[in-house]
Amino acid sequence: METKLIDDPVQDAVGRADVPLVPGRDADVVARPARGKTYEDLIIERWRSAVRFGGPEAAERRREHLVYAAIKQGGALAALAYIVLQPTSWVEWSGFAFFYVLNILGMSIGYHRYFTHKAFETSKPMRYAFGALAQMGVYGSLKRWCMDHRRHHTLSDQPGDIHSPYVDDYGRPLAGRKGLKHAHLGWAYGEATTNPDMYGKGIVGDPVIEWAHKTRYFWFAVSAVIAPGLWGLAFGGPGAVLGTIMVAGFLRLALALHMIAAVNSFGHRYGYQNFKDLDQARNNLFLGYLTLGEGWHNNHHAHPRGVSTSVRWYEIDASAWVIYALEKLGLVWNVQRPDMHARPHHR
Ligand SMILES: [Zn+2]
Ligand SMILES: [Zn+2]
């Protein structure tokens, strides 16, 4: 794959008839363009400052995601063969359930609601705990994830969005399976990376985020092998170690990754919207329950800083319940509770 710097794909795309700019989105939600400028100008300005193309960052991200994909998907396939060929018991499957919940919480609370959206505040030891838990969720570098996700919110489903099923890295329209593939995990193998000068404030240089970034492969090993292995040993003895690593390590990691990635792909295409005219984010019943609340994605796009993603009574957000419990215990505070029914304003 190419790793050289590409001159200026944004310039290349400007004025092209197939660039799917969506001018005049709800004026309460997107920033207003400066006097004399149009919404198209604003979107292009933001796109240009949001993204870098090629270079070592893109190559490093590609390498990292290839390592994860090879080990997780390869391990998950081996686990499926193992399940067919070997008897498994409650030890492997209780580990699967336990680590799945922990994995999703690492992504939902760690990567997403705390480090990216600052939906609450907490102590230094708890920040390290959330940092480790996030990296144990194994969705790539926490530092990169936070910046990427901010870009996703400011440019969602517009040129410059990191993972939209409607537009690629170069502003070209996407549809069908190709769009889903790009939004799911395809984006990680492309050339466009997030500009840290634009989105790195409070992230780059944060000691906990930098520490999590540096130690991320260690947490990957803990999540995939060490913790499930110990679970197997504790509850089933040495004979259960391999099976628990297979089922509660590799198979669980692959499932959790695809569930959360599906919020970005299927969750921007299939489902219903409580808030119209924002972008294409949807609330999806299947994803909402299985991702412990992350799949109420339209609600989240409407109120990104809110600790909860729930608007209607049946939109159960188990991740927020965990944060409320931590709040009761005094471990987190300043929990952000916007009126989730309110129409979103300027972001
Ligand atoms: Zn989204
Ligand atoms: Zn978000």
PDB file of C-alpha atoms in Angstrom, residues 131-304:
ATOM      1  CA  GLY A 131      -7.143   3.978  30.499  1.00  0.00           C
ATOM      2  CA  ALA A 132      -6.166   0.347  31.073  1.00  0.00           C
ATOM      3  CA  LEU A 133      -9.771  -0.832  30.696  1.00  0.00           C
ATOM      4  CA  ALA A 134     -10.098   1.086  27.429  1.00  0.00           C
ATOM      5  CA  GLN A 135      -6.939  -0.455  25.971  1.00  0.00           C
ATOM      6  CA  MET A 136      -8.129  -3.876  27.148  1.00  0.00           C
ATOM      7  CA  GLY A 137     -11.109  -3.257  24.876  1.00  0.00           C
ATOM      8  CA  VAL A 138      -8.543  -3.208  22.032  1.00  0.00           C
ATOM      9  CA  TYR A 139      -9.918  -0.681  19.560  1.00  0.00           C
ATOM     10  CA  GLY A 140      -6.506   0.770  18.706  1.00  0.00           C
ATOM     11  CA  SER A 141      -4.571   3.518  20.464  1.00  0.00           C
ATOM     12  CA  LEU A 142      -6.671   5.465  22.959  1.00  0.00           C
ATOM     13  CA  LYS A 143      -4.905   8.674  21.932  1.00  0.00           C
ATOM     14  CA  ARG A 144      -5.725   8.195  18.278  1.00  0.00           C
ATOM     15  CA  TRP A 145      -9.271   7.038  19.049  1.00  0.00           C
ATOM     16  CA  CYS A 146     -10.164  10.178  21.013  1.00  0.00           C
ATOM     17  CA  MET A 147      -8.986  12.483  18.215  1.00  0.00           C
ATOM     18  CA  ASP A 148     -10.631  10.353  15.514  1.00  0.00           C
ATOM     19  CA  HIS A 149     -13.914  10.326  17.359  1.00  0.00           C
ATOM     20  CA  ARG A 150     -13.991  14.093  17.812  1.00  0.00           C
ATOM     21  CA  ARG A 151     -13.480  14.388  14.067  1.00  0.00           C
ATOM     22  CA  HIS A 152     -16.375  11.986  13.534  1.00  0.00           C
ATOM     23  CA  HIS A 153     -18.699  14.220  15.552  1.00  0.00           C
ATOM     24  CA  THR A 154     -17.725  17.529  13.972  1.00  0.00           C
ATOM     25  CA  LEU A 155     -17.921  16.237  10.381  1.00  0.00           C
ATOM     26  CA  SER A 156     -20.331  13.325  10.670  1.00  0.00           C
ATOM     27  CA  ASP A 157     -21.439  12.026   7.279  1.00  0.00           C
ATOM     28  CA  GLN A 158     -19.666  14.936   5.570  1.00  0.00           C
ATOM     29  CA  PRO A 159     -16.334  14.909   3.721  1.00  0.00           C
ATOM     30  CA  GLY A 160     -13.652  14.557   6.394  1.00  0.00           C
ATOM     31  CA  ASP A 161     -15.662  12.177   8.598  1.00  0.00           C
ATOM     32  CA  ILE A 162     -13.373   9.336   9.578  1.00  0.00           C
ATOM     33  CA  HIS A 163     -15.938   6.589   9.141  1.00  0.00           C
ATOM     34  CA  SER A 164     -19.128   7.421   7.316  1.00  0.00           C
ATOM     35  CA  PRO A 165     -20.956   4.835   5.211  1.00  0.00           C
ATOM     36  CA  TYR A 166     -21.836   7.706   2.833  1.00  0.00           C
ATOM     37  CA  VAL A 167     -18.505   9.356   2.002  1.00  0.00           C
ATOM     38  CA  ASP A 168     -14.929   8.097   1.700  1.00  0.00           C
ATOM     39  CA  ASP A 169     -11.607   9.660   2.735  1.00  0.00           C
ATOM     40  CA  TYR A 170     -11.479  11.652  -0.493  1.00  0.00           C
ATOM     41  CA  GLY A 171     -14.993  13.052  -0.329  1.00  0.00           C
ATOM     42  CA  ARG A 172     -16.377  10.552  -2.837  1.00  0.00           C
ATOM     43  CA  PRO A 173     -19.873   9.228  -2.192  1.00  0.00           C
ATOM     44  CA  LEU A 174     -20.227   5.707  -0.870  1.00  0.00           C
ATOM     45  CA  ALA A 175     -23.245   3.437  -0.870  1.00  0.00           C
ATOM     46  CA  GLY A 176     -24.276  -0.141  -0.201  1.00  0.00           C
ATOM     47  CA  ARG A 177     -21.823  -2.683   1.100  1.00  0.00           C
ATOM     48  CA  LYS A 178     -18.807  -0.589   0.106  1.00  0.00           C
ATOM     49  CA  GLY A 179     -19.968   2.187   2.430  1.00  0.00           C
ATOM     50  CA  LEU A 180     -20.612  -0.202   5.308  1.00  0.00           C
ATOM     51  CA  LYS A 181     -17.174  -1.772   4.846  1.00  0.00           C
ATOM     52  CA  HIS A 182     -15.437   1.617   4.964  1.00  0.00           C
ATOM     53  CA  ALA A 183     -17.393   2.772   8.024  1.00  0.00           C
ATOM     54  CA  HIS A 184     -17.001  -0.535   9.869  1.00  0.00           C
ATOM     55  CA  LEU A 185     -13.217  -0.962   9.916  1.00  0.00           C
ATOM     56  CA  GLY A 186     -12.057  -0.181   6.384  1.00  0.00           C
ATOM     57  CA  TRP A 187     -11.176   3.383   7.394  1.00  0.00           C
ATOM     58  CA  ALA A 188      -8.306   2.071   9.566  1.00  0.00           C
ATOM     59  CA  TYR A 189      -6.424   0.895   6.467  1.00  0.00           C
ATOM     60  CA  GLY A 190      -6.713   4.124   4.473  1.00  0.00           C
ATOM     61  CA  GLU A 191      -4.446   7.165   4.126  1.00  0.00           C
ATOM     62  CA  ALA A 192      -6.448   9.825   5.989  1.00  0.00           C
ATOM     63  CA  THR A 193      -5.526  10.425   9.632  1.00  0.00           C
ATOM     64  CA  THR A 194      -6.779  12.990  12.112  1.00  0.00           C
ATOM     65  CA  ASN A 195      -4.839  16.230  12.438  1.00  0.00           C
ATOM     66  CA  PRO A 196      -3.672  16.446  16.079  1.00  0.00           C
ATOM     67  CA  ASP A 197      -3.302  20.237  15.796  1.00  0.00           C
ATOM     68  CA  MET A 198      -7.055  20.393  15.274  1.00  0.00           C
ATOM     69  CA  TYR A 199      -8.316  17.629  17.579  1.00  0.00           C
ATOM     70  CA  GLY A 200      -5.470  16.861  19.983  1.00  0.00           C
ATOM     71  CA  LYS A 201      -6.163  19.565  22.583  1.00  0.00           C
ATOM     72  CA  GLY A 202      -6.376  17.944  26.023  1.00  0.00           C
ATOM     73  CA  ILE A 203      -5.489  14.571  24.483  1.00  0.00           C
ATOM     74  CA  VAL A 204      -1.925  14.784  23.157  1.00  0.00           C
ATOM     75  CA  GLY A 205       0.342  15.194  26.192  1.00  0.00           C
ATOM     76  CA  ASP A 206      -2.240  13.982  28.712  1.00  0.00           C
ATOM     77  CA  PRO A 207      -0.099  11.707  30.909  1.00  0.00           C
ATOM     78  CA  VAL A 208      -2.711   8.970  31.281  1.00  0.00           C
ATOM     79  CA  ILE A 209      -3.636   8.897  27.587  1.00  0.00           C
ATOM     80  CA  GLU A 210       0.044   8.879  26.590  1.00  0.00           C
ATOM     81  CA  TRP A 211       0.696   6.069  29.089  1.00  0.00           C
ATOM     82  CA  ALA A 212      -2.232   4.033  27.737  1.00  0.00           C
ATOM     83  CA  HIS A 213      -0.980   4.609  24.186  1.00  0.00           C
ATOM     84  CA  LYS A 214       2.534   3.406  25.048  1.00  0.00           C
ATOM     85  CA  THR A 215       1.410   0.320  26.978  1.00  0.00           C
ATOM     86  CA  ARG A 216      -1.426  -0.698  24.640  1.00  0.00           C
ATOM     87  CA  TYR A 217       0.134  -3.954  23.415  1.00  0.00           C
ATOM     88  CA  PHE A 218       0.612  -5.093  26.998  1.00  0.00           C
ATOM     89  CA  TRP A 219      -3.111  -4.523  27.682  1.00  0.00           C
ATOM     90  CA  PHE A 220      -3.921  -6.389  24.500  1.00  0.00           C
ATOM     91  CA  ALA A 221      -1.988  -9.410  25.862  1.00  0.00           C
ATOM     92  CA  VAL A 222      -3.754  -9.099  29.234  1.00  0.00           C
ATOM     93  CA  SER A 223      -7.165  -8.954  27.557  1.00  0.00           C
ATOM     94  CA  ALA A 224      -6.619 -11.685  24.969  1.00  0.00           C
ATOM     95  CA  VAL A 225      -4.547 -14.216  26.918  1.00  0.00           C
ATOM     96  CA  ILE A 226      -3.532 -13.456  30.512  1.00  0.00           C
ATOM     97  CA  ALA A 227      -6.892 -12.535  32.113  1.00  0.00           C
ATOM     98  CA  PRO A 228      -8.974 -15.258  30.372  1.00  0.00           C
ATOM     99  CA  GLY A 229      -6.218 -17.797  31.100  1.00  0.00           C
ATOM    100  CA  LEU A 230      -6.332 -16.931  34.811  1.00  0.00           C
ATOM    101  CA  TRP A 231     -10.156 -17.173  34.757  1.00  0.00           C
ATOM    102  CA  GLY A 232      -9.885 -20.682  33.282  1.00  0.00           C
ATOM    103  CA  LEU A 233      -7.238 -21.692  35.818  1.00  0.00           C
ATOM    104  CA  ALA A 234      -9.192 -20.330  38.802  1.00  0.00           C
ATOM    105  CA  PHE A 235     -12.559 -21.887  37.928  1.00  0.00           C
ATOM    106  CA  GLY A 236     -11.671 -24.955  35.859  1.00  0.00           C
ATOM    107  CA  GLY A 237      -8.028 -25.847  36.577  1.00  0.00           C
ATOM    108  CA  PRO A 238      -5.134 -26.189  34.093  1.00  0.00           C
ATOM    109  CA  GLY A 239      -7.281 -28.177  31.646  1.00  0.00           C
ATOM    110  CA  ALA A 240      -9.606 -25.197  31.118  1.00  0.00           C
ATOM    111  CA  VAL A 241      -6.905 -22.595  30.400  1.00  0.00           C
ATOM    112  CA  LEU A 242      -6.621 -23.067  26.628  1.00  0.00           C
ATOM    113  CA  GLY A 243     -10.377 -23.272  26.059  1.00  0.00           C
ATOM    114  CA  THR A 244     -11.017 -20.133  28.107  1.00  0.00           C
ATOM    115  CA  ILE A 245      -8.360 -18.187  26.187  1.00  0.00           C
ATOM    116  CA  MET A 246     -10.009 -19.302  22.948  1.00  0.00           C
ATOM    117  CA  VAL A 247     -13.602 -18.532  23.946  1.00  0.00           C
ATOM    118  CA  ALA A 248     -13.317 -15.705  26.520  1.00  0.00           C
ATOM    119  CA  GLY A 249     -10.182 -14.219  24.924  1.00  0.00           C
ATOM    120  CA  PHE A 250     -10.133 -14.325  21.127  1.00  0.00           C
ATOM    121  CA  LEU A 251     -13.752 -15.075  20.273  1.00  0.00           C
ATOM    122  CA  ARG A 252     -15.044 -12.461  22.745  1.00  0.00           C
ATOM    123  CA  LEU A 253     -12.579  -9.801  21.511  1.00  0.00           C
ATOM    124  CA  ALA A 254     -13.634 -10.306  17.890  1.00  0.00           C
ATOM    125  CA  LEU A 255     -17.341 -10.148  18.747  1.00  0.00           C
ATOM    126  CA  ALA A 256     -17.022  -7.034  20.930  1.00  0.00           C
ATOM    127  CA  LEU A 257     -14.973  -5.240  18.265  1.00  0.00           C
ATOM    128  CA  HIS A 258     -17.515  -5.954  15.539  1.00  0.00           C
ATOM    129  CA  MET A 259     -20.434  -4.929  17.757  1.00  0.00           C
ATOM    130  CA  ILE A 260     -18.896  -1.529  18.491  1.00  0.00           C
ATOM    131  CA  ALA A 261     -17.656  -1.064  14.912  1.00  0.00           C
ATOM    132  CA  ALA A 262     -21.235  -1.782  13.804  1.00  0.00           C
ATOM    133  CA  VAL A 263     -22.392   1.372  15.612  1.00  0.00           C
ATOM    134  CA  ASN A 264     -20.312   3.331  13.083  1.00  0.00           C
ATOM    135  CA  SER A 265     -21.426   1.321  10.061  1.00  0.00           C
ATOM    136  CA  PHE A 266     -24.954  -0.094  10.539  1.00  0.00           C
ATOM    137  CA  GLY A 267     -25.670   2.524  13.234  1.00  0.00           C
ATOM    138  CA  HIS A 268     -25.350   5.301  10.649  1.00  0.00           C
ATOM    139  CA  ARG A 269     -27.681   3.543   8.247  1.00  0.00           C
ATOM    140  CA  TYR A 270     -30.311   1.336   9.910  1.00  0.00           C
ATOM    141  CA  GLY A 271     -32.601   2.370  12.743  1.00  0.00           C
ATOM    142  CA  TYR A 272     -34.805   5.246  13.814  1.00  0.00           C
ATOM    143  CA  GLN A 273     -34.105   8.848  14.780  1.00  0.00           C
ATOM    144  CA  ASN A 274     -35.465  10.778  17.745  1.00  0.00           C
ATOM    145  CA  PHE A 275     -33.594  13.832  16.432  1.00  0.00           C
ATOM    146  CA  LYS A 276     -33.923  14.578  12.717  1.00  0.00           C
ATOM    147  CA  ASP A 277     -31.734  16.784  10.498  1.00  0.00           C
ATOM    148  CA  LEU A 278     -28.494  16.213  12.412  1.00  0.00           C
ATOM    149  CA  ASP A 279     -26.690  13.589  10.366  1.00  0.00           C
ATOM    150  CA  GLN A 280     -27.332   9.943   9.548  1.00  0.00           C
ATOM    151  CA  ALA A 281     -26.745   8.499  13.048  1.00  0.00           C
ATOM    152  CA  ARG A 282     -29.530   6.098  14.113  1.00  0.00           C
ATOM    153  CA  ASN A 283     -30.843   4.378  17.185  1.00  0.00           C
ATOM    154  CA  ASN A 284     -30.732   0.659  16.526  1.00  0.00           C
ATOM    155  CA  LEU A 285     -32.527  -1.715  18.898  1.00  0.00           C
ATOM    156  CA  PHE A 286     -30.225  -4.660  18.244  1.00  0.00           C
ATOM    157  CA  LEU A 287     -27.045  -2.604  18.699  1.00  0.00           C
ATOM    158  CA  GLY A 288     -28.482  -0.561  21.568  1.00  0.00           C
ATOM    159  CA  TYR A 289     -28.942  -3.573  23.812  1.00  0.00           C
ATOM    160  CA  LEU A 290     -25.895  -5.584  22.778  1.00  0.00           C
ATOM    161  CA  THR A 291     -23.479  -2.655  23.100  1.00  0.00           C
ATOM    162  CA  LEU A 292     -24.786  -1.687  26.550  1.00  0.00           C
ATOM    163  CA  GLY A 293     -26.184   1.615  25.292  1.00  0.00           C
ATOM    164  CA  GLU A 294     -23.726   2.675  22.604  1.00  0.00           C
ATOM    165  CA  GLY A 295     -26.218   1.842  19.857  1.00  0.00           C
ATOM    166  CA  TRP A 296     -28.611   4.703  20.795  1.00  0.00           C
ATOM    167  CA  HIS A 297     -26.363   6.569  18.455  1.00  0.00           C
ATOM    168  CA  ASN A 298     -28.762   9.241  17.179  1.00  0.00           C
ATOM    169  CA  ASN A 299     -29.423  10.295  20.774  1.00  0.00           C
ATOM    170  CA  HIS A 300     -25.687  10.389  21.382  1.00  0.00           C
ATOM    171  CA  HIS A 301     -25.036  12.540  18.308  1.00  0.00           C
ATOM    172  CA  ALA A 302     -27.703  14.949  19.534  1.00  0.00           C
ATOM    173  CA  HIS A 303     -26.135  15.219  23.020  1.00  0.00           C
ATOM    174  CA  PRO A 304     -22.546  13.979  22.701  1.00  0.00           C
TER     175      PRO A 304
END
